[in-house]
mmCIF file of C-alpha atoms in Angstrom:
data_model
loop_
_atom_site.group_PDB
_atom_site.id
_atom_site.type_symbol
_atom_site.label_atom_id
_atom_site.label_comp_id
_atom_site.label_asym_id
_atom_site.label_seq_id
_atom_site.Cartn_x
_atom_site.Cartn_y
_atom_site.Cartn_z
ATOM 1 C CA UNK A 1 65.360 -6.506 -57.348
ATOM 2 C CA UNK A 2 67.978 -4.069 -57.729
ATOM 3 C CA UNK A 3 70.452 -2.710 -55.313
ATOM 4 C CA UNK A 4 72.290 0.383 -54.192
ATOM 5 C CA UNK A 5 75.092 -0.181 -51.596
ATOM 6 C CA UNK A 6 77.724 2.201 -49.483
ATOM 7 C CA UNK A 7 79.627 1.257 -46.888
ATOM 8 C CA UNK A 8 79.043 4.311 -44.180
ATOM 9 C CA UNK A 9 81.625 5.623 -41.019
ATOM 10 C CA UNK A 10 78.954 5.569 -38.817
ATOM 11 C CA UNK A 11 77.265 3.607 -36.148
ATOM 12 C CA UNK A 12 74.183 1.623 -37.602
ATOM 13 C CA UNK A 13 71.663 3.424 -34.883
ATOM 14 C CA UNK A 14 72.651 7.038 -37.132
ATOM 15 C CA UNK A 15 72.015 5.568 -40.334
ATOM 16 C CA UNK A 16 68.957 3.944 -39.337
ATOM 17 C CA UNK A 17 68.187 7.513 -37.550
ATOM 18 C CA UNK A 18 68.430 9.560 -41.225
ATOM 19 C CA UNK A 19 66.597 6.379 -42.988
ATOM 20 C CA UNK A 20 63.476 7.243 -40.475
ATOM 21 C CA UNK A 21 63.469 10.686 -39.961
ATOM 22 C CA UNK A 22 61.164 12.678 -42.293
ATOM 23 C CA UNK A 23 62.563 15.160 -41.528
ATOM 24 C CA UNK A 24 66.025 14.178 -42.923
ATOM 25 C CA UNK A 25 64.472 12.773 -46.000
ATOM 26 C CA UNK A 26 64.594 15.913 -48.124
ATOM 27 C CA UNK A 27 68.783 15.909 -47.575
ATOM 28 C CA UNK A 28 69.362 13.104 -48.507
ATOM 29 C CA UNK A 29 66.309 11.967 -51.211
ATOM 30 C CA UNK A 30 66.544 14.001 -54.550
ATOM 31 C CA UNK A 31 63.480 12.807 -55.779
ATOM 32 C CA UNK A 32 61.741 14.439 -51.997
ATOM 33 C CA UNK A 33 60.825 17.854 -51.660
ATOM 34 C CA UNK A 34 58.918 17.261 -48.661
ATOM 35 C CA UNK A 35 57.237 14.983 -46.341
ATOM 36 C CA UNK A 36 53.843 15.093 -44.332
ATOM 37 C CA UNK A 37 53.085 12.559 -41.495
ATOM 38 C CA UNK A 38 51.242 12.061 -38.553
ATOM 39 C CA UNK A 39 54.627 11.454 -36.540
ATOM 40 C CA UNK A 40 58.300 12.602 -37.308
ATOM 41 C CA UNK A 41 59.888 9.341 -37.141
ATOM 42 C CA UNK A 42 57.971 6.334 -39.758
ATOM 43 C CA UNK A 43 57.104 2.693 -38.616
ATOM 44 C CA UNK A 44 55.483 -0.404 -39.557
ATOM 45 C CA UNK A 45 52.168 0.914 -41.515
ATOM 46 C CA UNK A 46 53.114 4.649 -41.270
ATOM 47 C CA UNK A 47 50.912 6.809 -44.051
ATOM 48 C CA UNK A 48 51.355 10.155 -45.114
ATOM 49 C CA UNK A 49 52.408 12.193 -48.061
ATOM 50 C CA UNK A 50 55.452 12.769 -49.858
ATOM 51 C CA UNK A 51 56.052 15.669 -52.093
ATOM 52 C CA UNK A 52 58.585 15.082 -55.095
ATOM 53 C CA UNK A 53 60.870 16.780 -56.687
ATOM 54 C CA UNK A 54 58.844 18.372 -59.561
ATOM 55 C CA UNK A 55 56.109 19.527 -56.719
ATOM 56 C CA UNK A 56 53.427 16.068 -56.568
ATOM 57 C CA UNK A 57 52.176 15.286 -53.426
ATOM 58 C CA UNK A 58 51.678 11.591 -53.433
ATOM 59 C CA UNK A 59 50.471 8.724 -50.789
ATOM 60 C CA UNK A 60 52.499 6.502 -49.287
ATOM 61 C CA UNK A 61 52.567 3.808 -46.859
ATOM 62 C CA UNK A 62 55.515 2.029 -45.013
ATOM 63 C CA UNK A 63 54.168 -1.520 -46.556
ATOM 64 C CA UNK A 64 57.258 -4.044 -44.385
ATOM 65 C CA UNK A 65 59.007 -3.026 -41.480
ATOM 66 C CA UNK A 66 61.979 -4.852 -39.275
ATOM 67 C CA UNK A 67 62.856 -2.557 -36.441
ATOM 68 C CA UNK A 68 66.452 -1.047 -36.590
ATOM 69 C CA UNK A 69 66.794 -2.975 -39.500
ATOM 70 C CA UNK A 70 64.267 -2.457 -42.616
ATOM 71 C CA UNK A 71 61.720 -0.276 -43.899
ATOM 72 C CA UNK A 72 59.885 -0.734 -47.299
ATOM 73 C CA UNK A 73 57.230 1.487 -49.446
ATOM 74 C CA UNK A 74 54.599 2.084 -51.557
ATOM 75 C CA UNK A 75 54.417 5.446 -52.971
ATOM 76 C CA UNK A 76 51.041 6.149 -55.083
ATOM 77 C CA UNK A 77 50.154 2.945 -54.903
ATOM 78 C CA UNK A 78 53.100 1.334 -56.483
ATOM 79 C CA UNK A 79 55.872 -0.798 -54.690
ATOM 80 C CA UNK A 80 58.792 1.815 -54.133
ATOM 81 C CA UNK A 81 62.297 1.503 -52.248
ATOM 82 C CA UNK A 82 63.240 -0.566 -49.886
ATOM 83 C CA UNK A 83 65.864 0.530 -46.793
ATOM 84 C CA UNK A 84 68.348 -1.467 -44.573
ATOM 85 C CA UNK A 85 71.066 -0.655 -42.240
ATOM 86 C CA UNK A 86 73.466 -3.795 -41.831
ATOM 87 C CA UNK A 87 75.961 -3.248 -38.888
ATOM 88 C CA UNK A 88 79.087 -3.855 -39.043
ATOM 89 C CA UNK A 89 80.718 -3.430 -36.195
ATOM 90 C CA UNK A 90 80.151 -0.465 -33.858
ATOM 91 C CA UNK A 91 81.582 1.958 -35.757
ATOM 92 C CA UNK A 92 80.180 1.178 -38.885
ATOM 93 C CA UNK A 93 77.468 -0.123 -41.184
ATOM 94 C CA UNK A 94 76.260 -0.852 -44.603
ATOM 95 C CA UNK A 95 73.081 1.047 -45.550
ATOM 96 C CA UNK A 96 71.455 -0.844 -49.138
ATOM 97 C CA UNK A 97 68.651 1.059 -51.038
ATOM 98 C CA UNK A 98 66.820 -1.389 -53.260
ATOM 99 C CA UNK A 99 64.130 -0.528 -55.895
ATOM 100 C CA UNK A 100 61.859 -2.848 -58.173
ATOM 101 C CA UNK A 101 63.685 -4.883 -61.306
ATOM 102 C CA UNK A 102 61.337 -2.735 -64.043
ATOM 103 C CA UNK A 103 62.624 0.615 -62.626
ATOM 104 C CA UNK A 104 66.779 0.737 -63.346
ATOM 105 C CA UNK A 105 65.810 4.420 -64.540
ATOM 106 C CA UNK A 106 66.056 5.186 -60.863
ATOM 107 C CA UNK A 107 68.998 3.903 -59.596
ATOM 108 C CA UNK A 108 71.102 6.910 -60.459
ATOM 109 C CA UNK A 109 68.439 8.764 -57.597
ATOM 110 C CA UNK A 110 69.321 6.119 -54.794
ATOM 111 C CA UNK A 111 73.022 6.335 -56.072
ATOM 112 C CA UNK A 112 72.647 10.076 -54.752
ATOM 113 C CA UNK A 113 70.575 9.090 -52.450
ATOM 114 C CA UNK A 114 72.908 6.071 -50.478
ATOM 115 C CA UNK A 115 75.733 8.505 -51.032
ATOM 116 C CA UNK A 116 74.412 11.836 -49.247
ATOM 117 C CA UNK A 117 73.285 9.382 -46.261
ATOM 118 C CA UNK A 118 76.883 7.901 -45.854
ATOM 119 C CA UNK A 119 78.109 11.975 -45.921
ATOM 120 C CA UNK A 120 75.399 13.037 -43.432
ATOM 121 C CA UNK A 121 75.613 10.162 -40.971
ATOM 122 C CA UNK A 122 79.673 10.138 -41.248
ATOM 123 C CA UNK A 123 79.433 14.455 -40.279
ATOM 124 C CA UNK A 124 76.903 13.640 -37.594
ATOM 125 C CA UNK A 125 78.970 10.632 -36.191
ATOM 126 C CA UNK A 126 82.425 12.796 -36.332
ATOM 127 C CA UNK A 127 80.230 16.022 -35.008
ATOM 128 C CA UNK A 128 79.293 13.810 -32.095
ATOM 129 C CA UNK A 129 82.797 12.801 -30.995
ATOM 130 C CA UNK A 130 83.634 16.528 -30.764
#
């Protein structure tokens, strides 16, 4: 299994908010271009659709689930990324993106990916204390 890691300057409950959302998936995912699902917010054996970057609308299915904590995929069919918020303290967390050991082509995406979350939750944390 490989990992993707940032620390992020924001209570766990935001992360976790951003990592559920479909609606937040597009800014923060570059390989997501759009989502379809019966409910905004995914949980344990959520289906819908994800559109990618390049325009495919694929299946996918929210295969493991911990609540608050842990959310894993399949995407077409094929084990995809998993997602975990580790608090910290209250403040703060540690969100880590992992994908399958035969696909290091995509870490550079959850790189992005891990990054834009830590930015987003970190502005919606600050925009909250304001």
């Amino acid at each position: 299994m490989l990992e993707e890691r940032a620390h992020v300057a924001a209570p766990a409950s935001v992360a976790w908010s951003l990592l559920t959302d479909t609606q937040t998936w597009p800014r923060w995912g570059p390989s997501v271009r759009g989502v379809d699902t019966p409910s905004r917010f995914i949980g344990a054996g959520v289906r819908g659709r994800v559109q990618t970057a390049i325009g495919l609308w694929l299946p996918f299915e929210v295969d493991d689930w911990e609540p608050g904590a842990y959310w894993h995929w399949r995407v077409g069919g094929v084990a995809a990324t998993g997602h975990r918020v580790n608090p910290l303290d209250a403040t703060s967390c540690e969100v880590v993106l992992t994908m399958p050991a035969w696909a290091p082509f995509y870490r550079p995406v959850c790189r992005v990916a891990i990054d834009r979350i830590a930015r987003l939750a970190a502005v919606q944390t600050a925009a909250r204390r304001h």
